Short mmCIF file of C-alpha atoms and ligand atoms in Angstrom, two decimals:
data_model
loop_
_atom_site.label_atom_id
_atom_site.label_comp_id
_atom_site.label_asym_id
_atom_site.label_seq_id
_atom_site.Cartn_x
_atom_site.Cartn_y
_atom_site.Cartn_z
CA UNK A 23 -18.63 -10.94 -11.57
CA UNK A 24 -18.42 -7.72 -9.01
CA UNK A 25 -15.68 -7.39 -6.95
CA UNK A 26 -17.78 -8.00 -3.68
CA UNK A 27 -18.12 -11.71 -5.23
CA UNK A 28 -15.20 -12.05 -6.50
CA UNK A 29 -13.04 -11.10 -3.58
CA UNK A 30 -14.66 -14.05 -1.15
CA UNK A 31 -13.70 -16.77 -3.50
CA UNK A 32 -10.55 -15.35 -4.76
CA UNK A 33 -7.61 -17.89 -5.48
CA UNK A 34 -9.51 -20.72 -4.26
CA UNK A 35 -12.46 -22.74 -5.13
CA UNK A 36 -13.37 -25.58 -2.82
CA UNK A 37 -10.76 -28.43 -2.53
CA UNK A 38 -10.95 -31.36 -5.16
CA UNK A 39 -9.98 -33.72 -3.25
CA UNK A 40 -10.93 -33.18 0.41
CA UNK A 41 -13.79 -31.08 0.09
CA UNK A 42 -12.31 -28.36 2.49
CA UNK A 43 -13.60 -24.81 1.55
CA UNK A 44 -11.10 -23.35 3.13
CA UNK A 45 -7.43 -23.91 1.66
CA UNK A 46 -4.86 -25.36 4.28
CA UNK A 47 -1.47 -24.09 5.26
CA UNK A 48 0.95 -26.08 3.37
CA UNK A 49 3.63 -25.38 6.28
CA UNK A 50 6.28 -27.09 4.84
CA UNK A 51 10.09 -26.59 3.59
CA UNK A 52 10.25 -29.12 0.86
CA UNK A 53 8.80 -31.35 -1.70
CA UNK A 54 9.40 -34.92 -2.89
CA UNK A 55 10.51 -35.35 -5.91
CA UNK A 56 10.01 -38.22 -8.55
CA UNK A 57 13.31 -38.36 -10.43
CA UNK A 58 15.94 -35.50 -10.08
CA UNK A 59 14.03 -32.66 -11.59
CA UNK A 60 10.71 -34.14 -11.79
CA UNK A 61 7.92 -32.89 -9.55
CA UNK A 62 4.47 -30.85 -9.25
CA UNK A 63 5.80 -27.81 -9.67
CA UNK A 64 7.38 -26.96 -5.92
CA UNK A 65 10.75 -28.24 -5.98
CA UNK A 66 11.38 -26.10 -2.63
CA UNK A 67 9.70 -24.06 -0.71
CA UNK A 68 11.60 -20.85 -1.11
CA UNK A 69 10.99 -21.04 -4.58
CA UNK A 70 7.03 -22.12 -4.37
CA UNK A 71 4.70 -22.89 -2.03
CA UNK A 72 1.20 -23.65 -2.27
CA UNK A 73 -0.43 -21.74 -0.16
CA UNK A 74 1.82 -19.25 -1.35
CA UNK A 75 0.66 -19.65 -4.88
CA UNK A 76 -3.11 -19.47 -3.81
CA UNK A 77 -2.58 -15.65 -2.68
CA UNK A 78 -0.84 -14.76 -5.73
CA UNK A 79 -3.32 -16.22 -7.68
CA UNK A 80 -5.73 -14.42 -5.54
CA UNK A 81 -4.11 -10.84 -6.03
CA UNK A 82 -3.89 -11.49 -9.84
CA UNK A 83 -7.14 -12.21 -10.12
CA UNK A 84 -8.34 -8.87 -7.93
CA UNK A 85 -5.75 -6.69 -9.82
CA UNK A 86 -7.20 -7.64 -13.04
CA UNK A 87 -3.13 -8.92 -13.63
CA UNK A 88 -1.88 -12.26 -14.94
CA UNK A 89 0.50 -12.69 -12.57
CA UNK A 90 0.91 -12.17 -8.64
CA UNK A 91 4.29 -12.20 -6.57
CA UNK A 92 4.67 -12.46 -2.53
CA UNK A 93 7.12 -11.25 -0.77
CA UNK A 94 7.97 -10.86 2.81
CA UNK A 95 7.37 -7.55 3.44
CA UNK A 96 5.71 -4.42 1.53
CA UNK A 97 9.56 -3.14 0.99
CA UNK A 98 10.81 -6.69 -0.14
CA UNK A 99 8.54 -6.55 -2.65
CA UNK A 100 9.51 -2.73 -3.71
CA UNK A 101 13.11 -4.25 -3.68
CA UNK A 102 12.55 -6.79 -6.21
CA UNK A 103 11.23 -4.25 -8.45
CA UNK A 104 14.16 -1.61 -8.19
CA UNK A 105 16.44 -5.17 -9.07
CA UNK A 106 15.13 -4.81 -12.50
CA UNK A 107 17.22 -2.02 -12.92
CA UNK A 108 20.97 -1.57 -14.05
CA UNK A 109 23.61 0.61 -12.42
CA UNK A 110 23.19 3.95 -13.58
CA UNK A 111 19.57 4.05 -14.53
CA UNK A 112 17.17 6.54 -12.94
CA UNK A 113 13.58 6.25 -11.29
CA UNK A 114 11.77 8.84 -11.51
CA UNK A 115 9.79 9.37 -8.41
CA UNK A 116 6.72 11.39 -7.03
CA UNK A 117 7.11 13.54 -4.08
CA UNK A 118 5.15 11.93 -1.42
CA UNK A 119 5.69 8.39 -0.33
CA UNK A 120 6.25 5.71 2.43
CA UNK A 121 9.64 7.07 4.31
CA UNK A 122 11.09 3.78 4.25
CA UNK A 123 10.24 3.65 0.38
CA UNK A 124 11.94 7.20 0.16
CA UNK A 125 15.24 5.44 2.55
CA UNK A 126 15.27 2.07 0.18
CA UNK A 127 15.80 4.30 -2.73
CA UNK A 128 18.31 7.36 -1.24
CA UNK A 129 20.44 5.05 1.87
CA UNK A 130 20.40 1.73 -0.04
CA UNK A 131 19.62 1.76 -3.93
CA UNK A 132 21.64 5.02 -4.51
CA UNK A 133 24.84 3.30 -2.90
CA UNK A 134 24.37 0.54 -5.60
CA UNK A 135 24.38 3.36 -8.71
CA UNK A 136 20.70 3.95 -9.36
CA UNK A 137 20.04 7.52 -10.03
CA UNK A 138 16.29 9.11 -8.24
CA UNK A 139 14.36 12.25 -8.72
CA UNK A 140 11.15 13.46 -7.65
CA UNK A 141 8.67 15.32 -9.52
CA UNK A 142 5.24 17.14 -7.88
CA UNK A 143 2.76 14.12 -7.43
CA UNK A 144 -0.11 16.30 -8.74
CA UNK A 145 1.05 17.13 -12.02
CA UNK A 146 -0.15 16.07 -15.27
CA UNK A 147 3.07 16.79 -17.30
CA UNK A 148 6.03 14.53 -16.40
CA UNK A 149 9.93 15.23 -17.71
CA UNK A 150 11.95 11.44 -18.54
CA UNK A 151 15.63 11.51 -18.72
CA UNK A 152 17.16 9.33 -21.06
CA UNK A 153 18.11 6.89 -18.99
CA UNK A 154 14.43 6.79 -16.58
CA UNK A 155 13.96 3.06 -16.66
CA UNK A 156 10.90 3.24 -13.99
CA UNK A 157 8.19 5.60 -13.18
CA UNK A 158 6.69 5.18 -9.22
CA UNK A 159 3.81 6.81 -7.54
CA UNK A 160 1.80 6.59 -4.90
CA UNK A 161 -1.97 7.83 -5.09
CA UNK A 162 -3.14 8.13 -2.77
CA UNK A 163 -0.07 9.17 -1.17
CA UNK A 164 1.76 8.61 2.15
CA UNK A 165 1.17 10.89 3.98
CA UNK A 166 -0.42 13.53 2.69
CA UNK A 167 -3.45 12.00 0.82
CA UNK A 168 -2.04 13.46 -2.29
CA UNK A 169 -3.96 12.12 -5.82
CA UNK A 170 -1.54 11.24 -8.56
CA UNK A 171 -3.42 11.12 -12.76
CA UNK A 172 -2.28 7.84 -13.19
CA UNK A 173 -3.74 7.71 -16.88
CA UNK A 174 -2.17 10.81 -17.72
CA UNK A 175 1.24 9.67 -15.88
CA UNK A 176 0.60 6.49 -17.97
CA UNK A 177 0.68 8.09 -21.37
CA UNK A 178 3.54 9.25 -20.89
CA UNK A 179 5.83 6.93 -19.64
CA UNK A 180 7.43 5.95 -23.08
CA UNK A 181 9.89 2.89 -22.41
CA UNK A 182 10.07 3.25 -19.02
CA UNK A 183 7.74 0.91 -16.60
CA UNK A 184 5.18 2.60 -14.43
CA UNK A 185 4.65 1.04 -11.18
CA UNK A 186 1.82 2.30 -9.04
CA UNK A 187 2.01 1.51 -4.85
CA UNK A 188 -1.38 0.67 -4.41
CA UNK A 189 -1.63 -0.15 -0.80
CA UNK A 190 -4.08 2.65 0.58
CA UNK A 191 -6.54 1.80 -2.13
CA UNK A 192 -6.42 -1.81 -2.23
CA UNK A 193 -8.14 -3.36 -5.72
CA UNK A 194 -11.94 -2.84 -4.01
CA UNK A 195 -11.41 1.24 -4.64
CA UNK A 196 -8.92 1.47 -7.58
CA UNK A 197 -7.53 -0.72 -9.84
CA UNK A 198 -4.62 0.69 -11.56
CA UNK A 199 -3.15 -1.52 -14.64
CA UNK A 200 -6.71 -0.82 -16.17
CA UNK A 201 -5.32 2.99 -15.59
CA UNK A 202 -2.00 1.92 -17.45
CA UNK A 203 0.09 1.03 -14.98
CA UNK A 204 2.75 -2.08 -15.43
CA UNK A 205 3.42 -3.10 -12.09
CA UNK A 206 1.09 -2.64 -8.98
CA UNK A 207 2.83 -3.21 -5.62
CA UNK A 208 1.37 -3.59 -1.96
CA UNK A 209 1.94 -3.54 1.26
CA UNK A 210 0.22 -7.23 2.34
CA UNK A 211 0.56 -5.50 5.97
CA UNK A 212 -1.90 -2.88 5.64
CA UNK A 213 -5.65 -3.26 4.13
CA UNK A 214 -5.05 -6.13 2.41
CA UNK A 215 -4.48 -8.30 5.22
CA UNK A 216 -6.30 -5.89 7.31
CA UNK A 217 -6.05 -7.17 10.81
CA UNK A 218 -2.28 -6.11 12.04
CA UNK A 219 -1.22 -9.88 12.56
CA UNK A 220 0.77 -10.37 9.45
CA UNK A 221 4.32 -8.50 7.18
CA UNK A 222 3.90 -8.83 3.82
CA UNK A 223 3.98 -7.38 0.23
CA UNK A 224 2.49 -8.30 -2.96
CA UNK A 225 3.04 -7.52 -6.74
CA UNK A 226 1.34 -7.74 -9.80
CA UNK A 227 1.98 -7.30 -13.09
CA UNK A 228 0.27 -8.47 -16.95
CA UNK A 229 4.08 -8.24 -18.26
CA UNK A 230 4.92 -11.25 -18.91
CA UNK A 231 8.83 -10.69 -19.02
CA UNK A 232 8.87 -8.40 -16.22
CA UNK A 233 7.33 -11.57 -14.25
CA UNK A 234 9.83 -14.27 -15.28
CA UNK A 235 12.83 -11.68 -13.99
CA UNK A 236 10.40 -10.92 -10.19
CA UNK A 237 10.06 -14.53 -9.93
CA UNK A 238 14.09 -15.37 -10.34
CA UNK A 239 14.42 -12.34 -8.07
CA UNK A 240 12.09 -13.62 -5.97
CA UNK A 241 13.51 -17.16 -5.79
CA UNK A 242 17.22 -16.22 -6.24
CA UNK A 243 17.19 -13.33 -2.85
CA UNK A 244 14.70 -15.20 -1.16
CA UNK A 245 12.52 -12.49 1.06
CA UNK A 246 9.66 -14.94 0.70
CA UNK A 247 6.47 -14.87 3.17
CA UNK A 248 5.78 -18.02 5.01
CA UNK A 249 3.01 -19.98 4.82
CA UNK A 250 1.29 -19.05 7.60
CA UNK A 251 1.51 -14.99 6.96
CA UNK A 252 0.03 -15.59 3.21
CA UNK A 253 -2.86 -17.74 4.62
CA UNK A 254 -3.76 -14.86 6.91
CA UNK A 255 -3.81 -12.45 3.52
CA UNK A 256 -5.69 -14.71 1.93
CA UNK A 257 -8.42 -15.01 5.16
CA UNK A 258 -7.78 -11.19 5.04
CA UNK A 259 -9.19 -10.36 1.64
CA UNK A 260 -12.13 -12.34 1.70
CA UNK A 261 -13.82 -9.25 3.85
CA UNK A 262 -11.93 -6.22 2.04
CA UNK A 263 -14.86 -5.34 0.57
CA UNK A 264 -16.86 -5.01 3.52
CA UNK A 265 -13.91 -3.24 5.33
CA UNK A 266 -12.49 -0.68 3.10
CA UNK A 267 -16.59 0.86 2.87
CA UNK A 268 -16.62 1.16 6.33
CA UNK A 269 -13.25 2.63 6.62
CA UNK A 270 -14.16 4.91 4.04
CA UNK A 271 -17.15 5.69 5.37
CA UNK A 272 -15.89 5.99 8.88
CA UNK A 273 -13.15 8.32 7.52
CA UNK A 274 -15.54 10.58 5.73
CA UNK A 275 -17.61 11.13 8.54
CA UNK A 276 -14.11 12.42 11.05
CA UNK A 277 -12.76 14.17 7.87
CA UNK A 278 -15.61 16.57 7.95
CA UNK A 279 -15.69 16.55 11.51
CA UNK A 280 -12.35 17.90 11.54
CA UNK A 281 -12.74 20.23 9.03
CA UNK A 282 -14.97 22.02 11.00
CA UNK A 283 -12.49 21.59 14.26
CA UNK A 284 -10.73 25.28 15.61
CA UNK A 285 -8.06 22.84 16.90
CA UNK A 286 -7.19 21.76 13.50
CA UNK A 287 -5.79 23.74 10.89
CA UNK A 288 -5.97 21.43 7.75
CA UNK A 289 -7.57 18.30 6.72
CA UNK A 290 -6.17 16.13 4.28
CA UNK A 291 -8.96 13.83 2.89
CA UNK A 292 -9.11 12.82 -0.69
CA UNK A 293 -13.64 12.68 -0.10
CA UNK A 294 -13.56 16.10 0.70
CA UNK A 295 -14.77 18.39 -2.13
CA UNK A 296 -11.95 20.98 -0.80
CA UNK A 297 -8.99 18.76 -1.44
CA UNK A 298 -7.45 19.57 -4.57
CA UNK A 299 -7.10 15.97 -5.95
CA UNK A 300 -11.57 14.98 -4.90
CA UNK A 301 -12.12 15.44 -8.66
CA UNK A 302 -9.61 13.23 -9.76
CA UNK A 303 -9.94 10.67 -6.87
CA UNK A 304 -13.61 10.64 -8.03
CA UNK A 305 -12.79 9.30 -11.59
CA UNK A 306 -9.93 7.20 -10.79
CA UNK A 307 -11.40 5.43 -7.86
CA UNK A 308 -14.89 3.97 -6.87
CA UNK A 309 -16.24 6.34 -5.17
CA UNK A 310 -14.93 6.25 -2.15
CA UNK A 311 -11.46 7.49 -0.72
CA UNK A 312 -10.20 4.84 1.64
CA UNK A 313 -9.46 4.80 5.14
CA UNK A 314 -6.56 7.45 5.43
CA UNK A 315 -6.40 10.62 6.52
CA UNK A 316 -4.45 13.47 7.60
CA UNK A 317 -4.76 16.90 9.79
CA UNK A 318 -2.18 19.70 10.96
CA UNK A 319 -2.91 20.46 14.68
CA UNK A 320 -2.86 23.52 16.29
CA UNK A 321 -2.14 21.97 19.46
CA UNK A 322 0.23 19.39 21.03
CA UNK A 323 0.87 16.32 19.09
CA UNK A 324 1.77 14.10 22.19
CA UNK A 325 -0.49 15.34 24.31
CA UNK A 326 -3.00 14.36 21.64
CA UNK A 327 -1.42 11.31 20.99
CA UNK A 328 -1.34 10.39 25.00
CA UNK A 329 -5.40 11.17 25.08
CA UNK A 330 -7.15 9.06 22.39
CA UNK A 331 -8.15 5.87 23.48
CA UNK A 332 -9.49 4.26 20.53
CA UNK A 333 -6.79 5.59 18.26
CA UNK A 334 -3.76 3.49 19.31
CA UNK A 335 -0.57 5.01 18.65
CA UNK A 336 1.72 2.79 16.38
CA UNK A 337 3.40 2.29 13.21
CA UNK A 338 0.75 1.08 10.81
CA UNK A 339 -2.18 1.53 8.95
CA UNK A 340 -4.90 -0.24 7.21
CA UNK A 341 -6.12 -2.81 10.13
CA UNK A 342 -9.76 -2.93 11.84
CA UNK A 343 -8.76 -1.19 14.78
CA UNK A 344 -8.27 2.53 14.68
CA UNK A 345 -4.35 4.19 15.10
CA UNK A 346 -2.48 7.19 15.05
CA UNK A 347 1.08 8.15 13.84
CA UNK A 348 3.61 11.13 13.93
CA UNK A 349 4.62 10.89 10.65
CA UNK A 350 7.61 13.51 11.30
CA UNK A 351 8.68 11.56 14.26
CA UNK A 352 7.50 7.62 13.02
CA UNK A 353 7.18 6.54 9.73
CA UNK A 354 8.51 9.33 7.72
CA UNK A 355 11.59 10.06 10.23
CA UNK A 356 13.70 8.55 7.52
CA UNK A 357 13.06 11.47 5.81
CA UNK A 358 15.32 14.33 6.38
CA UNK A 359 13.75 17.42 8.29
CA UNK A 360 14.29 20.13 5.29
CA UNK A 361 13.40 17.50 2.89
CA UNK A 362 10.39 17.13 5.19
CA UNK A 363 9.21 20.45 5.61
CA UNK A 364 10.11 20.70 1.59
CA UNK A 365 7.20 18.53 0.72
CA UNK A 366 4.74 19.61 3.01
CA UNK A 367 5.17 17.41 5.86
CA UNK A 368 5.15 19.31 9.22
CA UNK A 369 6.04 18.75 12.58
CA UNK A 370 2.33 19.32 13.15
CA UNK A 371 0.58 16.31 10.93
CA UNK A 372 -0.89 13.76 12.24
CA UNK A 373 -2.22 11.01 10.20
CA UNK A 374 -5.20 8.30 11.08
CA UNK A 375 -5.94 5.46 10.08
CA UNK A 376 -9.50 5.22 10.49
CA UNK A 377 -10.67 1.35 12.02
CA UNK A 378 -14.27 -0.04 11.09
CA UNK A 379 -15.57 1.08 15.06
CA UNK A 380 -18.02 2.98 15.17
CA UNK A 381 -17.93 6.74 13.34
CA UNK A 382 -19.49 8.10 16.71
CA UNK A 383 -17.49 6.40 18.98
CA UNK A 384 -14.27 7.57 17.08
CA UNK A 385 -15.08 10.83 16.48
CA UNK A 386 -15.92 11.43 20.15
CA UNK A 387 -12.58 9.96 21.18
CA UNK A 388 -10.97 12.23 18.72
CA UNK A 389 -13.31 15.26 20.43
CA UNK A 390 -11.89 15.12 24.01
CA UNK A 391 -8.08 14.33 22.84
CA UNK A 392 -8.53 17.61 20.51
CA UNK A 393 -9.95 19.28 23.51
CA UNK A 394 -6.60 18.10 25.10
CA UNK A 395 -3.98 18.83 23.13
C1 PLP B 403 2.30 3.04 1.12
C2 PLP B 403 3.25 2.03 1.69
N1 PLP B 403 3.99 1.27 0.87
C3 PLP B 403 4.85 0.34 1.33
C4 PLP B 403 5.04 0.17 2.69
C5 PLP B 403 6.04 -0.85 3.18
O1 PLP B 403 5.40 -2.00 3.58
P1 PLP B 403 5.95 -2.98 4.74
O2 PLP B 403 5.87 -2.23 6.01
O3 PLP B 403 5.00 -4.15 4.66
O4 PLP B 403 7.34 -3.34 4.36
C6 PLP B 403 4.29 0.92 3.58
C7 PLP B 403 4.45 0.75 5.04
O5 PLP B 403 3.95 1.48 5.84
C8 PLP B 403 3.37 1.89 3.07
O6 PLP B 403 2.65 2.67 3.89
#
């Protein structure tokens, strides 16, 4: 079945027993029991939920993983993966993610004796210590669009598990266990979802041992999504599909507007044949490049910020409606500046997230704030 099918029936079929086709919020904090230990598999709803259980079905299934885990937020779920780790084992990172993945791992994790390194996203040729337990990437990357080989990452990752953050590609444009990965995470908050009314992160994995140890995590720390916020993921996905090719389309289209732009002096756009990574992004994902883009502007940033109209300024990505960010300033402020400017991320960036408007309309609001800053 193709993905377009697939994804507006995910997790659910219609119900047995009322006939609903859509599945209901099971809003609820308990379950009765039969006998002391005896009951239909939710003995409390911190530990299960079925509505809960739908979506993680539903990301399994999309994934092309055996098993799906929800958390309460994108970095909840990266949590529970760093808790597979001892004290004094290493991760060995790539150089361009989410700033608050970069703060979990250097202001909380390294307090609590794991050991992180990061090594040039774009390589092919990756260095383990002996005691590199997990490899992490991003691709494409937060946010500077960079494209990570996840195959040739994959081969050689040796004992260590590679987790991929696959939250600006979503499962419609790239699906990485098939590349070799072990553990896929998401933020629920961003594409997936898609609409900017719901927290949440997801994770999937075919490992079956790596699952048992997520799910005690999950139960035994508790950063569990409610009801409510997985039934809007799961109302989410059934258009991500249709979304992410109009996001990508729409994001093509103001890439190479850009490009051509004397107010901006760099475009950062996986779909554009100029960006080192297109090749790569062309194999590895399905042909289009997602919503997400960045551009260094020679020009004001808040006076550019202060004139869009249809590009709201905010912390997020991945929803309908178009926004902007100062990554320097915003999400990547956890960052510190020479570490910053070290990996390429300037005071100038600016990074879209490109809605499903219309390509005119946006790149026309884009035109006069350029204009302005
Ligand atoms: C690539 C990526 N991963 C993870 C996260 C964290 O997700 P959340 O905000 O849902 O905790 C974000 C948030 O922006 C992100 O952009």
């Amino acid at each position: 079945m193709r993905f377009e099918t697939k994804v507006v029936r995910a997790g659910y079929q219609v119900d047995p027993v009322t006939g609903a086709i859509v599945p209901p919020v099971h809003q609820v904090a308990t379950f009765a029991q039969e006998e002391p230990g005896v009951h239909k598999g939710y003995p409390y709803g911190r530990t299960a939920n079925p509505t809960r259980s739908l979506l993680e079905k539903a990301i399994a299934e999309l994934e092309g993983g055996q098993y799906g885990l929800a958390f309460a937020s994108g970095l909840a779920a990266e949590d529970a993966i760093l808790h597979l780790l001892q004290p004094g084992d290493h991760v060995l990172c790539c150089d361009d993610v989410y700033g608050g993945t970069y703060r979990l791992f250097e202001q909380v994790r390294r307090r609590y004796g794991l050991g992180f390194s990061y090594f040039d996203t774009t390589t092919t040729k990756i260095e383990l210590q002996s005691n590199t337990k997990l490899i992490w990437l991003e691709s494409p990357t937060n946010p500077l669009l960079k494209i990570a080989d996840i195959e040739a990452i994959a081969r050689q990752k040796g004992d260590a598990l590679l987790v991929v953050d696959n939250t600006f590609a979503t499962p419609y444009l790239q699906r990485p266990l098939e590349l070799g990965a072990d553990i896929i995470v998401h933020s629920s908050t961003k594409y997936l979802s898609g609409h900017g009314d719901v927290i949440g992160g997801l994770v999937v994995t075919s490992n079956a041992a790596v699952y048992e140890k997520l799910k005690f995590f999950q139960n035994a720390i508790g950063a569990v999504p409610g009801p409510m916020d997985c039934w809007l993921v799961l109302r989410g996905l059934k258009t991500l599909a249709l979304r992410m090719r109009t996001h990508s389309e729409n994001a093509q289209a103001i890439a190479e507007f850009l490009s051509t732009h004397p107010k901006v002096a760099r475009v950062y756009y996986p779909g554009l044949p100029s960006h080192p990574g297109h090749a790569l992004a062309k194999k590895q994902m399905n042909g289009l490049y997602g919503g997400m883009l960045s551009f260094e502007l020679n020009g004001d940033v808040k006076r550019f910020a202060r004139a869009t109209k249809l590009f709201t300024l905010a912390e997020n990505l991945g929803t309908v409606d178009s926004l902007t960010t100062h990554p320097a300033t915003m999400t990547h402020a956890a960052i510190p500046p020479e570490e910053r400017a070290r990996r390429g991320i300037q005071d100038n960036l600016v990074r879209l997230s490109v809605g499903i408007e219309h390509a005119q309309d946006l790149i026309e609001d884009l035109r006069q704030a350029l204009e302005y800053a």
